[in-house]
Amino acid sequence: MAKRKPQLNAQEPKGARQAMWETLRALHNDGRQITVDGVWAGMGVTAPKSRVRDYLTGLEKAGYLLRDPGPYKTAQTITLTLTRDVGVEAPRVRKDGTVPTGGLGREQIWRTLKIIGVCTARELADAASTPQMDIAEATANEYLRFLAAAEYVAITRPGSPGVLTRYRLVLSRWTGPRAPMIQRTKQLYDPNTGEVVYSRVTKTEGGEP
């Protein structure tokens, strides 16, 4: 009998989406049926069952899951089969199967920064842009400023009139493939470690604006 490959899981604190994806992959690899109840019970992360249902519906519509042949009677549990396993990272899909664009630009910037290492905001925006997603220089500039405040990048050349600030990725601060997020509260949250790594204090609290 062929030995089943061990399943690799993401090595960082899990959000609900990642936990759902890993659970359904485990069910598939063990030869068990994928159901809303099965994923919800086995994911080990607290989330409403409705969220599990919505995520599985989105995966089905996006072509990652295939509904097993019916017909299904009223209230009968629907079973699914994983037909498109893309690896460790959980696919990002809406309930209708479309891919949300929010955060994709940030992910492109973070991934590109790892590749090029040293850059200005303009160079980073140009390198990270694709035909599907254009990255504005202002977006890259704000992201680099937050990364610098959290010491993920170091300033190798301060900016001055007519001269753009140049940054260098601090390799020892590379925490993983998931891009740190600027939250609405002007904090930088790193999903690789599950920690807030920088919080900007407002002027009224005695800090910088």
mmCIF file of N, CA and C in Angstrom, residues 8-109:
data_model
loop_
_atom_site.group_PDB
_atom_site.id
_atom_site.type_symbol
_atom_site.label_atom_id
_atom_site.label_comp_id
_atom_site.label_asym_id
_atom_site.label_seq_id
_atom_site.Cartn_x
_atom_site.Cartn_y
_atom_site.Cartn_z
ATOM 1 N N LEU A 8 1.111 19.153 5.174
ATOM 2 C CA LEU A 8 1.780 20.332 5.692
ATOM 3 C C LEU A 8 0.735 21.375 6.039
ATOM 4 N N ASN A 9 0.916 22.034 7.166
ATOM 5 C CA ASN A 9 0.021 23.093 7.584
ATOM 6 C C ASN A 9 0.798 24.384 7.740
ATOM 7 N N ALA A 10 0.091 25.502 7.675
ATOM 8 C CA ALA A 10 0.737 26.799 7.851
ATOM 9 C C ALA A 10 1.316 26.890 9.259
ATOM 10 N N GLN A 11 2.556 27.370 9.364
ATOM 11 C CA GLN A 11 3.236 27.420 10.642
ATOM 12 C C GLN A 11 3.128 28.807 11.273
ATOM 13 N N GLU A 12 1.931 29.255 11.565
ATOM 14 C CA GLU A 12 1.711 30.529 12.239
ATOM 15 C C GLU A 12 0.322 30.518 12.841
ATOM 16 N N PRO A 13 0.029 31.468 13.724
ATOM 17 C CA PRO A 13 -1.312 31.492 14.311
ATOM 18 C C PRO A 13 -2.391 31.495 13.234
ATOM 19 N N LYS A 14 -3.403 30.659 13.420
ATOM 20 C CA LYS A 14 -4.401 30.469 12.372
ATOM 21 C C LYS A 14 -5.590 31.392 12.546
ATOM 22 N N GLY A 15 -6.065 31.952 11.436
ATOM 23 C CA GLY A 15 -7.361 32.590 11.404
ATOM 24 C C GLY A 15 -8.377 31.532 11.033
ATOM 25 N N ALA A 16 -9.649 31.930 11.031
ATOM 26 C CA ALA A 16 -10.711 30.965 10.744
ATOM 27 C C ALA A 16 -10.582 30.384 9.347
ATOM 28 N N ARG A 17 -10.255 31.227 8.351
ATOM 29 C CA ARG A 17 -10.158 30.728 6.981
ATOM 30 C C ARG A 17 -9.075 29.666 6.860
ATOM 31 N N GLN A 18 -7.916 29.927 7.440
ATOM 32 C CA GLN A 18 -6.816 28.969 7.374
ATOM 33 C C GLN A 18 -7.175 27.673 8.093
ATOM 34 N N ALA A 19 -7.840 27.791 9.246
ATOM 35 C CA ALA A 19 -8.240 26.603 9.999
ATOM 36 C C ALA A 19 -9.261 25.775 9.229
ATOM 37 N N MET A 20 -10.210 26.427 8.564
ATOM 38 C CA MET A 20 -11.207 25.708 7.768
ATOM 39 C C MET A 20 -10.538 24.947 6.623
ATOM 40 N N TRP A 21 -9.610 25.619 5.939
ATOM 41 C CA TRP A 21 -8.925 25.011 4.800
ATOM 42 C C TRP A 21 -8.108 23.798 5.240
ATOM 43 N N GLU A 22 -7.364 23.930 6.327
ATOM 44 C CA GLU A 22 -6.545 22.817 6.796
ATOM 45 C C GLU A 22 -7.410 21.637 7.243
ATOM 46 N N THR A 23 -8.551 21.943 7.850
ATOM 47 C CA THR A 23 -9.443 20.879 8.315
ATOM 48 C C THR A 23 -10.051 20.120 7.142
ATOM 49 N N LEU A 24 -10.504 20.831 6.125
ATOM 50 C CA LEU A 24 -11.123 20.123 4.999
ATOM 51 C C LEU A 24 -10.076 19.339 4.207
ATOM 52 N N ARG A 25 -8.855 19.852 4.152
ATOM 53 C CA ARG A 25 -7.772 19.084 3.496
ATOM 54 C C ARG A 25 -7.480 17.807 4.271
ATOM 55 N N ALA A 26 -7.490 17.902 5.598
ATOM 56 C CA ALA A 26 -7.241 16.723 6.430
ATOM 57 C C ALA A 26 -8.345 15.691 6.256
ATOM 58 N N LEU A 27 -9.595 16.157 6.209
ATOM 59 C CA LEU A 27 -10.710 15.237 5.969
ATOM 60 C C LEU A 27 -10.539 14.525 4.631
ATOM 61 N N HIS A 28 -10.172 15.302 3.605
ATOM 62 C CA HIS A 28 -9.980 14.718 2.270
ATOM 63 C C HIS A 28 -8.847 13.691 2.273
ATOM 64 N N ASN A 29 -7.722 14.051 2.889
ATOM 65 C CA ASN A 29 -6.566 13.149 2.895
ATOM 66 C C ASN A 29 -6.820 11.875 3.700
ATOM 67 N N ASP A 30 -7.746 11.955 4.660
ATOM 68 C CA ASP A 30 -8.104 10.773 5.450
ATOM 69 C C ASP A 30 -9.221 9.955 4.806
ATOM 70 N N GLY A 31 -9.685 10.415 3.637
ATOM 71 C CA GLY A 31 -10.728 9.689 2.940
ATOM 72 C C GLY A 31 -12.112 9.886 3.525
ATOM 73 N N ARG A 32 -12.278 10.950 4.325
ATOM 74 C CA ARG A 32 -13.583 11.220 4.934
ATOM 75 C C ARG A 32 -14.331 12.290 4.139
ATOM 76 N N GLN A 33 -15.630 12.309 4.305
ATOM 77 C CA GLN A 33 -16.449 13.277 3.594
ATOM 78 C C GLN A 33 -16.257 14.679 4.174
ATOM 79 N N ILE A 34 -16.320 15.648 3.292
ATOM 80 C CA ILE A 34 -16.238 17.051 3.712
ATOM 81 C C ILE A 34 -17.650 17.585 3.850
ATOM 82 N N THR A 35 -17.989 18.024 5.045
ATOM 83 C CA THR A 35 -19.300 18.620 5.312
ATOM 84 C C THR A 35 -19.105 19.874 6.153
ATOM 85 N N VAL A 36 -20.122 20.705 6.190
ATOM 86 C CA VAL A 36 -20.067 21.913 7.027
ATOM 87 C C VAL A 36 -19.862 21.527 8.485
ATOM 88 N N ASP A 37 -20.631 20.557 8.965
ATOM 89 C CA ASP A 37 -20.521 20.143 10.358
ATOM 90 C C ASP A 37 -19.147 19.550 10.663
ATOM 91 N N GLY A 38 -18.624 18.754 9.725
ATOM 92 C CA GLY A 38 -17.330 18.127 9.937
ATOM 93 C C GLY A 38 -16.200 19.135 10.026
ATOM 94 N N VAL A 39 -16.232 20.132 9.155
ATOM 95 C CA VAL A 39 -15.194 21.167 9.178
ATOM 96 C C VAL A 39 -15.339 22.021 10.431
ATOM 97 N N TRP A 40 -16.556 22.406 10.752
ATOM 98 C CA TRP A 40 -16.803 23.257 11.914
ATOM 99 C C TRP A 40 -16.364 22.575 13.207
ATOM 100 N N ALA A 41 -16.622 21.274 13.326
ATOM 101 C CA ALA A 41 -16.281 20.543 14.541
ATOM 102 C C ALA A 41 -14.781 20.292 14.660
ATOM 103 N N GLY A 42 -14.103 20.197 13.521
ATOM 104 C CA GLY A 42 -12.698 19.799 13.570
ATOM 105 C C GLY A 42 -11.681 20.912 13.436
ATOM 106 N N MET A 43 -12.131 22.164 13.235
ATOM 107 C CA MET A 43 -11.179 23.224 12.904
ATOM 108 C C MET A 43 -10.392 23.766 14.093
ATOM 109 N N GLY A 44 -10.900 23.595 15.315
ATOM 110 C CA GLY A 44 -10.118 24.015 16.468
ATOM 111 C C GLY A 44 -10.017 25.511 16.665
ATOM 112 N N VAL A 45 -10.756 26.284 15.890
ATOM 113 C CA VAL A 45 -10.796 27.736 16.023
ATOM 114 C C VAL A 45 -12.253 28.146 16.114
ATOM 115 N N THR A 46 -12.570 29.001 17.057
ATOM 116 C CA THR A 46 -13.959 29.413 17.245
ATOM 117 C C THR A 46 -14.434 30.286 16.095
ATOM 118 N N ALA A 47 -15.516 29.882 15.464
ATOM 119 C CA ALA A 47 -16.120 30.644 14.363
ATOM 120 C C ALA A 47 -17.560 30.178 14.211
ATOM 121 N N PRO A 48 -18.464 31.057 13.799
ATOM 122 C CA PRO A 48 -19.856 30.645 13.590
ATOM 123 C C PRO A 48 -19.946 29.583 12.490
ATOM 124 N N LYS A 49 -20.875 28.659 12.658
ATOM 125 C CA LYS A 49 -21.062 27.634 11.633
ATOM 126 C C LYS A 49 -21.450 28.270 10.298
ATOM 127 N N SER A 50 -22.158 29.404 10.357
ATOM 128 C CA SER A 50 -22.557 30.081 9.123
ATOM 129 C C SER A 50 -21.340 30.538 8.327
ATOM 130 N N ARG A 51 -20.266 30.893 9.023
ATOM 131 C CA ARG A 51 -19.054 31.307 8.310
ATOM 132 C C ARG A 51 -18.421 30.119 7.587
ATOM 133 N N VAL A 52 -18.449 28.964 8.233
ATOM 134 C CA VAL A 52 -17.933 27.744 7.585
ATOM 135 C C VAL A 52 -18.766 27.436 6.351
ATOM 136 N N ARG A 53 -20.090 27.539 6.490
ATOM 137 C CA ARG A 53 -20.981 27.265 5.354
ATOM 138 C C ARG A 53 -20.696 28.222 4.192
ATOM 139 N N ASP A 54 -20.524 29.499 4.506
ATOM 140 C CA ASP A 54 -20.250 30.487 3.459
ATOM 141 C C ASP A 54 -18.916 30.214 2.768
ATOM 142 N N TYR A 55 -17.906 29.835 3.553
ATOM 143 C CA TYR A 55 -16.583 29.587 2.959
ATOM 144 C C TYR A 55 -16.615 28.356 2.056
ATOM 145 N N LEU A 56 -17.272 27.293 2.488
ATOM 146 C CA LEU A 56 -17.366 26.094 1.660
ATOM 147 C C LEU A 56 -18.191 26.363 0.405
ATOM 148 N N THR A 57 -19.229 27.183 0.538
ATOM 149 C CA THR A 57 -20.018 27.567 -0.639
ATOM 150 C C THR A 57 -19.144 28.328 -1.631
ATOM 151 N N GLY A 58 -18.334 29.259 -1.128
ATOM 152 C CA GLY A 58 -17.433 30.012 -1.998
ATOM 153 C C GLY A 58 -16.411 29.120 -2.674
ATOM 154 N N LEU A 59 -15.853 28.176 -1.923
ATOM 155 C CA LEU A 59 -14.877 27.247 -2.505
ATOM 156 C C LEU A 59 -15.513 26.377 -3.588
ATOM 157 N N GLU A 60 -16.762 25.982 -3.363
ATOM 158 C CA GLU A 60 -17.461 25.181 -4.371
ATOM 159 C C GLU A 60 -17.677 25.992 -5.650
ATOM 160 N N LYS A 61 -18.131 27.227 -5.499
ATOM 161 C CA LYS A 61 -18.393 28.062 -6.672
ATOM 162 C C LYS A 61 -17.104 28.463 -7.393
ATOM 163 N N ALA A 62 -16.003 28.505 -6.656
ATOM 164 C CA ALA A 62 -14.717 28.858 -7.261
ATOM 165 C C ALA A 62 -14.006 27.642 -7.856
ATOM 166 N N GLY A 63 -14.563 26.446 -7.681
ATOM 167 C CA GLY A 63 -14.000 25.260 -8.306
ATOM 168 C C GLY A 63 -13.011 24.489 -7.453
ATOM 169 N N TYR A 64 -12.928 24.798 -6.167
ATOM 170 C CA TYR A 64 -12.024 24.050 -5.286
ATOM 171 C C TYR A 64 -12.705 22.791 -4.739
ATOM 172 N N LEU A 65 -14.001 22.871 -4.545
ATOM 173 C CA LEU A 65 -14.784 21.751 -4.035
ATOM 174 C C LEU A 65 -15.848 21.361 -5.046
ATOM 175 N N LEU A 66 -16.203 20.081 -5.055
ATOM 176 C CA LEU A 66 -17.259 19.576 -5.931
ATOM 177 C C LEU A 66 -18.307 18.895 -5.071
ATOM 178 N N ARG A 67 -19.552 19.298 -5.262
ATOM 179 C CA ARG A 67 -20.646 18.690 -4.499
ATOM 180 C C ARG A 67 -20.848 17.262 -4.974
ATOM 181 N N ASP A 68 -20.913 16.325 -4.034
ATOM 182 C CA ASP A 68 -21.131 14.934 -4.398
ATOM 183 C C ASP A 68 -22.523 14.767 -5.006
ATOM 184 N N PRO A 69 -22.690 13.825 -5.943
ATOM 185 C CA PRO A 69 -23.967 13.672 -6.651
ATOM 186 C C PRO A 69 -25.132 13.440 -5.698
ATOM 187 N N GLY A 70 -26.235 14.121 -5.971
ATOM 188 C CA GLY A 70 -27.467 13.966 -5.190
ATOM 189 C C GLY A 70 -28.312 12.842 -5.778
ATOM 190 N N PRO A 71 -29.613 12.980 -5.774
ATOM 191 C CA PRO A 71 -30.318 14.147 -5.211
ATOM 192 C C PRO A 71 -30.304 14.123 -3.680
ATOM 193 N N TYR A 72 -30.368 15.325 -3.093
ATOM 194 C CA TYR A 72 -30.403 15.451 -1.642
ATOM 195 C C TYR A 72 -31.832 15.733 -1.185
ATOM 196 N N LYS A 73 -32.232 15.038 -0.135
ATOM 197 C CA LYS A 73 -33.541 15.288 0.452
ATOM 198 C C LYS A 73 -33.461 16.533 1.333
ATOM 199 N N THR A 74 -34.593 17.105 1.655
ATOM 200 C CA THR A 74 -34.654 18.283 2.507
ATOM 201 C C THR A 74 -33.927 18.018 3.829
ATOM 202 N N ALA A 75 -33.030 18.959 4.192
ATOM 203 C CA ALA A 75 -32.265 18.897 5.457
ATOM 204 C C ALA A 75 -31.202 17.797 5.460
ATOM 205 N N GLN A 76 -31.012 17.111 4.341
ATOM 206 C CA GLN A 76 -29.961 16.095 4.286
ATOM 207 C C GLN A 76 -28.600 16.784 4.165
ATOM 208 N N THR A 77 -27.601 16.229 4.841
ATOM 209 C CA THR A 77 -26.270 16.833 4.842
ATOM 210 C C THR A 77 -25.625 16.726 3.462
ATOM 211 N N ILE A 78 -25.168 17.853 2.949
ATOM 212 C CA ILE A 78 -24.481 17.887 1.660
ATOM 213 C C ILE A 78 -23.015 17.525 1.873
ATOM 214 N N THR A 79 -22.497 16.634 1.047
ATOM 215 C CA THR A 79 -21.092 16.249 1.137
ATOM 216 C C THR A 79 -20.335 16.776 -0.083
ATOM 217 N N LEU A 80 -19.068 17.068 0.145
ATOM 218 C CA LEU A 80 -18.227 17.690 -0.882
ATOM 219 C C LEU A 80 -16.907 16.946 -1.010
ATOM 220 N N THR A 81 -16.278 17.122 -2.172
ATOM 221 C CA THR A 81 -14.973 16.523 -2.434
ATOM 222 C C THR A 81 -13.997 17.615 -2.849
ATOM 223 N N LEU A 82 -12.798 17.577 -2.293
ATOM 224 C CA LEU A 82 -11.763 18.530 -2.666
ATOM 225 C C LEU A 82 -11.204 18.140 -4.028
ATOM 226 N N THR A 83 -11.378 19.003 -5.018
ATOM 227 C CA THR A 83 -10.918 18.699 -6.376
ATOM 228 C C THR A 83 -9.751 19.576 -6.816
ATOM 229 N N ARG A 84 -9.495 20.629 -6.077
ATOM 230 C CA ARG A 84 -8.405 21.535 -6.444
ATOM 231 C C ARG A 84 -7.656 21.932 -5.170
ATOM 232 N N ASP A 85 -6.634 21.152 -4.852
ATOM 233 C CA ASP A 85 -5.835 21.399 -3.653
ATOM 234 C C ASP A 85 -4.632 22.240 -4.044
ATOM 235 N N VAL A 86 -4.613 23.489 -3.570
ATOM 236 C CA VAL A 86 -3.546 24.421 -3.969
ATOM 237 C C VAL A 86 -2.454 24.531 -2.911
ATOM 238 N N GLY A 87 -2.473 23.644 -1.920
ATOM 239 C CA GLY A 87 -1.394 23.639 -0.939
ATOM 240 C C GLY A 87 -1.791 24.237 0.397
ATOM 241 N N VAL A 88 -0.780 24.663 1.138
ATOM 242 C CA VAL A 88 -0.952 25.064 2.532
ATOM 243 C C VAL A 88 -1.829 26.301 2.703
ATOM 244 N N GLU A 89 -1.581 27.337 1.904
ATOM 245 C CA GLU A 89 -2.277 28.605 2.098
ATOM 246 C C GLU A 89 -3.742 28.522 1.665
ATOM 247 N N ALA A 90 -4.624 28.954 2.548
ATOM 248 C CA ALA A 90 -6.063 28.898 2.268
ATOM 249 C C ALA A 90 -6.451 29.880 1.165
ATOM 250 N N PRO A 91 -7.205 29.433 0.165
ATOM 251 C CA PRO A 91 -7.689 30.352 -0.873
ATOM 252 C C PRO A 91 -8.589 31.423 -0.267
ATOM 253 N N ARG A 92 -8.495 32.622 -0.815
ATOM 254 C CA ARG A 92 -9.348 33.727 -0.393
ATOM 255 C C ARG A 92 -10.509 33.836 -1.385
ATOM 256 N N VAL A 93 -11.688 33.518 -0.941
ATOM 257 C CA VAL A 93 -12.865 33.590 -1.819
ATOM 258 C C VAL A 93 -14.042 34.180 -1.055
ATOM 259 N N ARG A 94 -14.907 34.867 -1.795
ATOM 260 C CA ARG A 94 -16.171 35.318 -1.236
ATOM 261 C C ARG A 94 -17.197 34.181 -1.341
ATOM 262 N N LYS A 95 -18.366 34.405 -0.771
ATOM 263 C CA LYS A 95 -19.416 33.392 -0.809
ATOM 264 C C LYS A 95 -19.843 33.077 -2.237
ATOM 265 N N ASP A 96 -19.745 34.084 -3.137
ATOM 266 C CA ASP A 96 -20.146 33.852 -4.530
ATOM 267 C C ASP A 96 -19.026 33.271 -5.382
ATOM 268 N N GLY A 97 -17.879 32.965 -4.754
ATOM 269 C CA GLY A 97 -16.776 32.347 -5.483
ATOM 270 C C GLY A 97 -15.779 33.313 -6.076
ATOM 271 N N THR A 98 -16.049 34.617 -5.998
ATOM 272 C CA THR A 98 -15.110 35.599 -6.522
ATOM 273 C C THR A 98 -13.983 35.830 -5.522
ATOM 274 N N VAL A 99 -12.871 36.361 -6.022
ATOM 275 C CA VAL A 99 -11.692 36.603 -5.181
ATOM 276 C C VAL A 99 -11.713 38.042 -4.692
ATOM 277 N N PRO A 100 -11.665 38.284 -3.385
ATOM 278 C CA PRO A 100 -11.629 39.662 -2.884
ATOM 279 C C PRO A 100 -10.302 40.313 -3.229
ATOM 280 N N THR A 101 -10.350 41.570 -3.652
ATOM 281 C CA THR A 101 -9.115 42.262 -4.038
ATOM 282 C C THR A 101 -8.481 43.001 -2.868
ATOM 283 N N GLY A 102 -9.248 43.241 -1.805
ATOM 284 C CA GLY A 102 -8.691 43.920 -0.649
ATOM 285 C C GLY A 102 -7.532 43.134 -0.067
ATOM 286 N N GLY A 103 -6.398 43.798 0.121
ATOM 287 C CA GLY A 103 -5.231 43.132 0.682
ATOM 288 C C GLY A 103 -4.289 42.546 -0.350
ATOM 289 N N LEU A 104 -4.753 42.382 -1.601
ATOM 290 C CA LEU A 104 -3.876 41.794 -2.618
ATOM 291 C C LEU A 104 -2.702 42.706 -2.929
ATOM 292 N N GLY A 105 -2.963 44.028 -2.972
ATOM 293 C CA GLY A 105 -1.871 44.961 -3.228
ATOM 294 C C GLY A 105 -0.808 44.891 -2.156
ATOM 295 N N ARG A 106 -1.245 44.828 -0.915
ATOM 296 C CA ARG A 106 -0.312 44.717 0.204
ATOM 297 C C ARG A 106 0.496 43.427 0.104
ATOM 298 N N GLU A 107 -0.154 42.338 -0.257
ATOM 299 C CA GLU A 107 0.549 41.070 -0.389
ATOM 300 C C GLU A 107 1.592 41.144 -1.502
ATOM 301 N N GLN A 108 1.238 41.805 -2.607
ATOM 302 C CA GLN A 108 2.200 41.959 -3.704
ATOM 303 C C GLN A 108 3.406 42.796 -3.264
ATOM 304 N N ILE A 109 3.154 43.856 -2.508
ATOM 305 C CA ILE A 109 4.241 44.700 -2.021
ATOM 306 C C ILE A 109 5.166 43.903 -1.107
#
